[in-house]
Amino acid sequence: MSQDKVTIFDTTLRDGEQSAGIGLTTQEKLEIARQLERLGVDVIEAGFAASSPGDLEAVQKIAAEIRKPIITSLARCYIPDVDAAWEGVKGAEKPRIHVFISSSDNHITNLLRKNPEEVMDTSVASVERAKSYCDDVEFSPMDATRTDPEYLFKMLEAVIDAGATTVNIADTVGYTIPSEFAQRIEDIKQNVPNIDKAVISVHCHNDLGLSVSNSLAAVRAGVRQVEGCINGLGERAGNAALEEIIMAIETRDDLFNVTTNIDTTQIYRTSRLVSDITGFPVQPNKAIVGANAFRHASGIHQDGVIKDKSTYEIIDPRSVGWPSNSLVLGKLSGRAGLRSRLEELGYQLEQEELNEVFDAFKNLADRKREVTDQDLESLMSSRRRIADVPTIYELEHVQVSTGDHEVPTATVKLIDPDGQTIVDAATGTGPVDAVYQAINRLIGVDNKLTEFRVDAVTEGIDALGDVTIRIERDGDAFVGRGSDTDIIVASAKAYMNALNRAMAMQGPQ
Ligand code: KIV
Ligand code: ZN
């Protein structure tokens, strides 16, 4: 018997980007979109075109470049929004317009301040407008799980008649539980007479920690599109984590009996990329992609896994693209060895890029002796972070003097936008503060440091240190990342990365 396919709809670039503290450049969104295409998602929600000129530009660029998945933009049920969404996606190989409006009494009264009839009419008019542009139209009743069922059935029937090809049942506030949600899907199938003309989709938030369970219960009840974000990003407690839904469907094929287009070996890489670019860490015990997801700590478990992996492992880590932590390369490895290992990890480099990576690798191998796959992943991801953010000021050199009887003092040398070397020094409460004060004296971009985090990429005293910071400037948040075996240098790189991003997005002053 052939299996049904579940459409995987990724909204990392829209709902995920709505997570407090995330702000992505167009380049970064494109990079994530390219990786989502490699992962094999069916739909990429590239943004909310009407929300800002930057969002519109990002949607347009993604629509122009990413050809395999459907590209969609969100739009309120408001004609200018629908028009902007079309402006965003019209260059796509497979465009979709996604319109939404609140359907619950609570939202209609307290948020929209309209009456239910007006909301119904606006929904139909917006779907009709979207349909005048493209065949593929998705409609989402927002807060559907707190909506009067009879009103929801009528609304779905009306928008399907108006041309909606997907209807997306949104658990906007993460309120439902799996049994209730599955029943609601069954009721929709029974009570919306034209439901066979549309795909039923779900969009679950994680306020009660149930978003993945609710989405899976809905799949069992017959929905054939699931929305979510990589690493469970999204408003408040986030959206359903797509990697968890995908691996549940794969692993419990016996229960779901559906397929997806996903290349699961791209899951780890996608999760890392999204975490790198957004600066949102993945908790160590996170299912599928957390650092401990495939680690066995207790003696009994280790014994079991040595005898037979199936005793405690329900997923082969390689099936989600997990890199090995064994020694792969060292000081004496050559360019060919590096190229071949990087290719095995999925990185195809042009000669010039390989030369640059080789220099960085040699530098690392000199200081660290043993270079693992995780080190290589980190090296590639820090290159990516720098490549995605225009270098307005470049860090040339940093030197600190510190100690328990000394005032921490830093000297920093930068290359300014005219190519001139500029130098200054400052003292601080600690060595990192001293470096940041010196950089502030040189660049003079007013900002507030709101987060500072150091992670070790691998174990051991010689591990690469990965620094993530978040700064706020004029109410917007900007993330910066930097890695080095010296955490002061990594901190300086992270700060420069955040400042360059802020200047690229908001201008220098
Ligand atoms: O959570 C929600 O209701 C949404 C809709 C716009 C689909 O994000
Ligand atoms: Zn949402």
PDB file of C-alpha atoms in Angstrom, residues 260-463:
ATOM      1  CA  THR A 260       8.250  12.950   3.905  1.00  0.00           C
ATOM      2  CA  ASN A 261      10.706  14.351   1.330  1.00  0.00           C
ATOM      3  CA  ILE A 262      13.268  15.030   4.031  1.00  0.00           C
ATOM      4  CA  ASP A 263      16.925  13.988   3.737  1.00  0.00           C
ATOM      5  CA  THR A 264      17.384  13.242   7.441  1.00  0.00           C
ATOM      6  CA  THR A 265      21.199  13.265   7.137  1.00  0.00           C
ATOM      7  CA  GLN A 266      20.929  17.059   6.764  1.00  0.00           C
ATOM      8  CA  ILE A 267      19.189  17.521  10.124  1.00  0.00           C
ATOM      9  CA  TYR A 268      22.254  18.057  12.309  1.00  0.00           C
ATOM     10  CA  ARG A 269      23.821  20.514   9.857  1.00  0.00           C
ATOM     11  CA  THR A 270      20.563  22.478   9.599  1.00  0.00           C
ATOM     12  CA  SER A 271      20.188  22.669  13.362  1.00  0.00           C
ATOM     13  CA  ARG A 272      23.785  23.880  13.777  1.00  0.00           C
ATOM     14  CA  LEU A 273      23.444  26.464  11.051  1.00  0.00           C
ATOM     15  CA  VAL A 274      20.244  27.876  12.537  1.00  0.00           C
ATOM     16  CA  SER A 275      21.773  27.945  16.010  1.00  0.00           C
ATOM     17  CA  ASP A 276      24.975  29.582  14.709  1.00  0.00           C
ATOM     18  CA  ILE A 277      23.170  32.241  12.763  1.00  0.00           C
ATOM     19  CA  THR A 278      20.480  33.069  15.315  1.00  0.00           C
ATOM     20  CA  GLY A 279      22.776  32.745  18.342  1.00  0.00           C
ATOM     21  CA  PHE A 280      20.104  30.605  20.043  1.00  0.00           C
ATOM     22  CA  PRO A 281      21.916  27.657  21.631  1.00  0.00           C
ATOM     23  CA  VAL A 282      20.509  24.151  21.471  1.00  0.00           C
ATOM     24  CA  GLN A 283      20.032  22.757  24.983  1.00  0.00           C
ATOM     25  CA  PRO A 284      22.321  19.718  25.582  1.00  0.00           C
ATOM     26  CA  ASN A 285      19.419  17.361  26.336  1.00  0.00           C
ATOM     27  CA  LYS A 286      17.365  18.464  23.320  1.00  0.00           C
ATOM     28  CA  ALA A 287      15.944  15.500  21.375  1.00  0.00           C
ATOM     29  CA  ILE A 288      17.675  14.636  18.065  1.00  0.00           C
ATOM     30  CA  VAL A 289      20.122  17.569  17.929  1.00  0.00           C
ATOM     31  CA  GLY A 290      21.251  18.254  21.535  1.00  0.00           C
ATOM     32  CA  ALA A 291      24.899  17.509  22.439  1.00  0.00           C
ATOM     33  CA  ASN A 292      23.810  14.668  24.749  1.00  0.00           C
ATOM     34  CA  ALA A 293      21.174  13.196  22.425  1.00  0.00           C
ATOM     35  CA  PHE A 294      23.393  10.207  21.597  1.00  0.00           C
ATOM     36  CA  ARG A 295      25.640  10.108  24.660  1.00  0.00           C
ATOM     37  CA  HIS A 296      25.354   7.268  27.140  1.00  0.00           C
ATOM     38  CA  ALA A 297      26.534   8.172  30.614  1.00  0.00           C
ATOM     39  CA  SER A 298      25.565   5.362  32.967  1.00  0.00           C
ATOM     40  CA  GLY A 299      27.639   2.176  33.100  1.00  0.00           C
ATOM     41  CA  ILE A 300      24.653  -0.080  32.402  1.00  0.00           C
ATOM     42  CA  HIS A 301      23.713   1.914  29.312  1.00  0.00           C
ATOM     43  CA  GLN A 302      27.308   2.017  28.047  1.00  0.00           C
ATOM     44  CA  ASP A 303      27.590  -1.716  28.530  1.00  0.00           C
ATOM     45  CA  GLY A 304      24.360  -2.237  26.586  1.00  0.00           C
ATOM     46  CA  VAL A 305      25.398   0.002  23.696  1.00  0.00           C
ATOM     47  CA  ILE A 306      28.797  -1.708  23.416  1.00  0.00           C
ATOM     48  CA  LYS A 307      27.054  -5.102  23.207  1.00  0.00           C
ATOM     49  CA  ASP A 308      24.326  -3.977  20.844  1.00  0.00           C
ATOM     50  CA  LYS A 309      23.440  -0.372  19.971  1.00  0.00           C
ATOM     51  CA  SER A 310      19.734  -1.162  19.713  1.00  0.00           C
ATOM     52  CA  THR A 311      19.584  -1.680  23.498  1.00  0.00           C
ATOM     53  CA  TYR A 312      19.523   2.079  24.152  1.00  0.00           C
ATOM     54  CA  GLU A 313      19.618   3.782  20.744  1.00  0.00           C
ATOM     55  CA  ILE A 314      16.396   4.091  18.758  1.00  0.00           C
ATOM     56  CA  ILE A 315      18.009   6.322  16.113  1.00  0.00           C
ATOM     57  CA  ASP A 316      21.352   5.825  14.401  1.00  0.00           C
ATOM     58  CA  PRO A 317      23.163   9.153  14.965  1.00  0.00           C
ATOM     59  CA  ARG A 318      24.539   8.952  11.415  1.00  0.00           C
ATOM     60  CA  SER A 319      20.988   8.984  10.051  1.00  0.00           C
ATOM     61  CA  VAL A 320      20.628  12.591  11.262  1.00  0.00           C
ATOM     62  CA  GLY A 321      24.124  13.538  10.073  1.00  0.00           C
ATOM     63  CA  TRP A 322      25.762  13.541  13.494  1.00  0.00           C
ATOM     64  CA  PRO A 323      29.524  14.217  13.110  1.00  0.00           C
ATOM     65  CA  SER A 324      31.964  11.862  14.807  1.00  0.00           C
ATOM     66  CA  ASN A 325      34.188  13.190  17.562  1.00  0.00           C
ATOM     67  CA  SER A 326      37.120  10.961  16.666  1.00  0.00           C
ATOM     68  CA  LEU A 327      40.466  12.423  15.699  1.00  0.00           C
ATOM     69  CA  VAL A 328      40.421  13.081  11.996  1.00  0.00           C
ATOM     70  CA  LEU A 329      43.232  15.431  11.124  1.00  0.00           C
ATOM     71  CA  GLY A 330      46.389  16.795  12.696  1.00  0.00           C
ATOM     72  CA  LYS A 331      49.261  19.180  12.247  1.00  0.00           C
ATOM     73  CA  LEU A 332      50.780  17.164   9.423  1.00  0.00           C
ATOM     74  CA  SER A 333      47.606  16.706   7.390  1.00  0.00           C
ATOM     75  CA  GLY A 334      47.685  18.258   3.943  1.00  0.00           C
ATOM     76  CA  ARG A 335      45.259  20.151   1.758  1.00  0.00           C
ATOM     77  CA  ALA A 336      43.973  16.966   0.064  1.00  0.00           C
ATOM     78  CA  GLY A 337      43.190  15.344   3.422  1.00  0.00           C
ATOM     79  CA  LEU A 338      41.349  18.454   4.583  1.00  0.00           C
ATOM     80  CA  ARG A 339      39.389  18.728   1.327  1.00  0.00           C
ATOM     81  CA  SER A 340      38.360  15.097   1.450  1.00  0.00           C
ATOM     82  CA  ARG A 341      37.230  15.272   5.107  1.00  0.00           C
ATOM     83  CA  LEU A 342      35.287  18.475   4.438  1.00  0.00           C
ATOM     84  CA  GLU A 343      33.638  16.825   1.436  1.00  0.00           C
ATOM     85  CA  GLU A 344      32.611  13.908   3.613  1.00  0.00           C
ATOM     86  CA  LEU A 345      31.043  16.449   5.955  1.00  0.00           C
ATOM     87  CA  GLY A 346      29.141  17.959   3.014  1.00  0.00           C
ATOM     88  CA  TYR A 347      31.248  21.067   2.250  1.00  0.00           C
ATOM     89  CA  GLN A 348      32.263  21.528  -1.398  1.00  0.00           C
ATOM     90  CA  LEU A 349      34.930  24.229  -1.572  1.00  0.00           C
ATOM     91  CA  GLU A 350      36.436  26.110  -4.489  1.00  0.00           C
ATOM     92  CA  GLN A 351      40.253  26.135  -4.534  1.00  0.00           C
ATOM     93  CA  GLU A 352      40.492  29.699  -3.209  1.00  0.00           C
ATOM     94  CA  GLU A 353      38.152  28.981  -0.314  1.00  0.00           C
ATOM     95  CA  LEU A 354      39.982  25.739   0.424  1.00  0.00           C
ATOM     96  CA  ASN A 355      43.255  27.700   0.660  1.00  0.00           C
ATOM     97  CA  GLU A 356      41.722  30.086   3.199  1.00  0.00           C
ATOM     98  CA  VAL A 357      40.215  27.260   5.225  1.00  0.00           C
ATOM     99  CA  PHE A 358      43.528  25.411   5.088  1.00  0.00           C
ATOM    100  CA  ASP A 359      45.320  28.415   6.623  1.00  0.00           C
ATOM    101  CA  ALA A 360      42.741  28.575   9.411  1.00  0.00           C
ATOM    102  CA  PHE A 361      43.002  24.808   9.894  1.00  0.00           C
ATOM    103  CA  LYS A 362      46.832  24.943  10.144  1.00  0.00           C
ATOM    104  CA  ASN A 363      46.546  27.729  12.632  1.00  0.00           C
ATOM    105  CA  LEU A 364      44.149  25.648  14.718  1.00  0.00           C
ATOM    106  CA  ALA A 365      46.175  22.428  14.373  1.00  0.00           C
ATOM    107  CA  ASP A 366      49.300  24.287  15.567  1.00  0.00           C
ATOM    108  CA  ARG A 367      47.553  25.254  18.753  1.00  0.00           C
ATOM    109  CA  LYS A 368      45.298  22.264  19.247  1.00  0.00           C
ATOM    110  CA  ARG A 369      47.248  19.311  17.757  1.00  0.00           C
ATOM    111  CA  GLU A 370      44.181  17.126  17.168  1.00  0.00           C
ATOM    112  CA  VAL A 371      41.402  18.419  14.961  1.00  0.00           C
ATOM    113  CA  THR A 372      38.046  16.605  15.073  1.00  0.00           C
ATOM    114  CA  ASP A 373      34.958  16.793  12.872  1.00  0.00           C
ATOM    115  CA  GLN A 374      33.359  19.041  15.461  1.00  0.00           C
ATOM    116  CA  ASP A 375      36.328  21.434  15.220  1.00  0.00           C
ATOM    117  CA  LEU A 376      35.969  21.465  11.437  1.00  0.00           C
ATOM    118  CA  GLU A 377      32.234  22.164  11.726  1.00  0.00           C
ATOM    119  CA  SER A 378      33.017  25.037  14.091  1.00  0.00           C
ATOM    120  CA  LEU A 379      35.680  26.407  11.769  1.00  0.00           C
ATOM    121  CA  MET A 380      33.287  26.339   8.835  1.00  0.00           C
ATOM    122  CA  SER A 381      30.491  27.904  10.849  1.00  0.00           C
ATOM    123  CA  SER A 382      32.658  30.785  12.074  1.00  0.00           C
ATOM    124  CA  ARG A 383      33.736  31.464   8.469  1.00  0.00           C
ATOM    125  CA  ARG A 384      30.070  31.470   7.513  1.00  0.00           C
ATOM    126  CA  ARG A 385      29.193  33.957  10.254  1.00  0.00           C
ATOM    127  CA  ILE A 386      31.860  36.329   9.051  1.00  0.00           C
ATOM    128  CA  ALA A 387      30.944  35.842   5.379  1.00  0.00           C
ATOM    129  CA  ASP A 388      27.282  36.617   6.070  1.00  0.00           C
ATOM    130  CA  VAL A 389      27.968  39.921   7.790  1.00  0.00           C
ATOM    131  CA  PRO A 390      29.641  42.669   5.751  1.00  0.00           C
ATOM    132  CA  THR A 391      33.013  43.561   7.278  1.00  0.00           C
ATOM    133  CA  ILE A 392      32.768  47.291   7.901  1.00  0.00           C
ATOM    134  CA  TYR A 393      35.527  47.295  10.526  1.00  0.00           C
ATOM    135  CA  GLU A 394      37.987  44.390  10.641  1.00  0.00           C
ATOM    136  CA  LEU A 395      39.755  43.116  13.751  1.00  0.00           C
ATOM    137  CA  GLU A 396      43.487  43.117  13.107  1.00  0.00           C
ATOM    138  CA  HIS A 397      45.032  42.526  16.497  1.00  0.00           C
ATOM    139  CA  VAL A 398      44.138  42.336  20.168  1.00  0.00           C
ATOM    140  CA  GLN A 399      46.441  42.268  23.146  1.00  0.00           C
ATOM    141  CA  VAL A 400      45.559  42.252  26.839  1.00  0.00           C
ATOM    142  CA  SER A 401      47.426  42.524  30.053  1.00  0.00           C
ATOM    143  CA  THR A 402      45.610  41.246  33.111  1.00  0.00           C
ATOM    144  CA  GLY A 403      46.115  39.552  36.479  1.00  0.00           C
ATOM    145  CA  ASP A 404      44.907  39.631  40.064  1.00  0.00           C
ATOM    146  CA  HIS A 405      47.082  42.667  40.894  1.00  0.00           C
ATOM    147  CA  GLU A 406      46.674  44.518  37.630  1.00  0.00           C
ATOM    148  CA  VAL A 407      44.075  46.747  36.049  1.00  0.00           C
ATOM    149  CA  PRO A 408      43.001  44.813  32.952  1.00  0.00           C
ATOM    150  CA  THR A 409      44.179  46.766  29.916  1.00  0.00           C
ATOM    151  CA  ALA A 410      43.587  46.030  26.242  1.00  0.00           C
ATOM    152  CA  THR A 411      45.095  47.350  23.048  1.00  0.00           C
ATOM    153  CA  VAL A 412      43.051  46.811  19.905  1.00  0.00           C
ATOM    154  CA  LYS A 413      44.002  47.416  16.292  1.00  0.00           C
ATOM    155  CA  LEU A 414      41.240  47.611  13.636  1.00  0.00           C
ATOM    156  CA  ILE A 415      41.092  48.294   9.916  1.00  0.00           C
ATOM    157  CA  ASP A 416      38.498  50.979   9.246  1.00  0.00           C
ATOM    158  CA  PRO A 417      36.191  51.170   6.177  1.00  0.00           C
ATOM    159  CA  ASP A 418      38.842  53.263   4.327  1.00  0.00           C
ATOM    160  CA  GLY A 419      41.464  50.568   4.841  1.00  0.00           C
ATOM    161  CA  GLN A 420      43.340  52.600   7.476  1.00  0.00           C
ATOM    162  CA  THR A 421      44.735  50.944  10.603  1.00  0.00           C
ATOM    163  CA  ILE A 422      43.372  52.497  13.804  1.00  0.00           C
ATOM    164  CA  VAL A 423      44.601  51.680  17.320  1.00  0.00           C
ATOM    165  CA  ASP A 424      43.404  52.464  20.819  1.00  0.00           C
ATOM    166  CA  ALA A 425      43.695  51.120  24.337  1.00  0.00           C
ATOM    167  CA  ALA A 426      41.373  51.026  27.338  1.00  0.00           C
ATOM    168  CA  THR A 427      41.040  49.566  30.803  1.00  0.00           C
ATOM    169  CA  GLY A 428      38.057  47.583  32.066  1.00  0.00           C
ATOM    170  CA  THR A 429      36.630  45.568  34.933  1.00  0.00           C
ATOM    171  CA  GLY A 430      38.076  42.434  33.314  1.00  0.00           C
ATOM    172  CA  PRO A 431      40.032  41.583  30.154  1.00  0.00           C
ATOM    173  CA  VAL A 432      36.928  41.191  27.968  1.00  0.00           C
ATOM    174  CA  ASP A 433      35.484  44.460  29.243  1.00  0.00           C
ATOM    175  CA  ALA A 434      38.821  46.179  28.504  1.00  0.00           C
ATOM    176  CA  VAL A 435      38.766  44.850  24.917  1.00  0.00           C
ATOM    177  CA  TYR A 436      35.163  46.008  24.453  1.00  0.00           C
ATOM    178  CA  GLN A 437      35.952  49.462  25.850  1.00  0.00           C
ATOM    179  CA  ALA A 438      38.891  49.804  23.449  1.00  0.00           C
ATOM    180  CA  ILE A 439      36.690  48.769  20.500  1.00  0.00           C
ATOM    181  CA  ASN A 440      34.017  51.253  21.651  1.00  0.00           C
ATOM    182  CA  ARG A 441      36.595  54.036  21.652  1.00  0.00           C
ATOM    183  CA  LEU A 442      37.538  53.149  18.077  1.00  0.00           C
ATOM    184  CA  ILE A 443      34.080  52.628  16.588  1.00  0.00           C
ATOM    185  CA  GLY A 444      31.767  54.646  18.835  1.00  0.00           C
ATOM    186  CA  VAL A 445      28.553  52.703  18.189  1.00  0.00           C
ATOM    187  CA  ASP A 446      26.287  53.211  21.173  1.00  0.00           C
ATOM    188  CA  ASN A 447      24.981  49.843  22.375  1.00  0.00           C
ATOM    189  CA  LYS A 448      24.168  47.707  25.403  1.00  0.00           C
ATOM    190  CA  LEU A 449      25.612  44.234  25.907  1.00  0.00           C
ATOM    191  CA  THR A 450      22.672  42.007  26.942  1.00  0.00           C
ATOM    192  CA  GLU A 451      24.145  38.522  26.703  1.00  0.00           C
ATOM    193  CA  PHE A 452      27.608  36.983  26.821  1.00  0.00           C
ATOM    194  CA  ARG A 453      28.195  33.248  26.612  1.00  0.00           C
ATOM    195  CA  VAL A 454      31.264  31.049  26.188  1.00  0.00           C
ATOM    196  CA  ASP A 455      30.942  27.433  25.018  1.00  0.00           C
ATOM    197  CA  ALA A 456      33.685  24.912  24.432  1.00  0.00           C
ATOM    198  CA  VAL A 457      33.336  23.314  21.002  1.00  0.00           C
ATOM    199  CA  THR A 458      35.015  20.088  22.103  1.00  0.00           C
ATOM    200  CA  GLU A 459      36.370  18.720  25.380  1.00  0.00           C
ATOM    201  CA  GLY A 460      39.849  19.438  26.729  1.00  0.00           C
ATOM    202  CA  ILE A 461      41.966  22.373  27.794  1.00  0.00           C
ATOM    203  CA  ASP A 462      42.915  23.154  24.187  1.00  0.00           C
ATOM    204  CA  ALA A 463      39.295  23.238  22.997  1.00  0.00           C
TER     205      ALA A 463
END
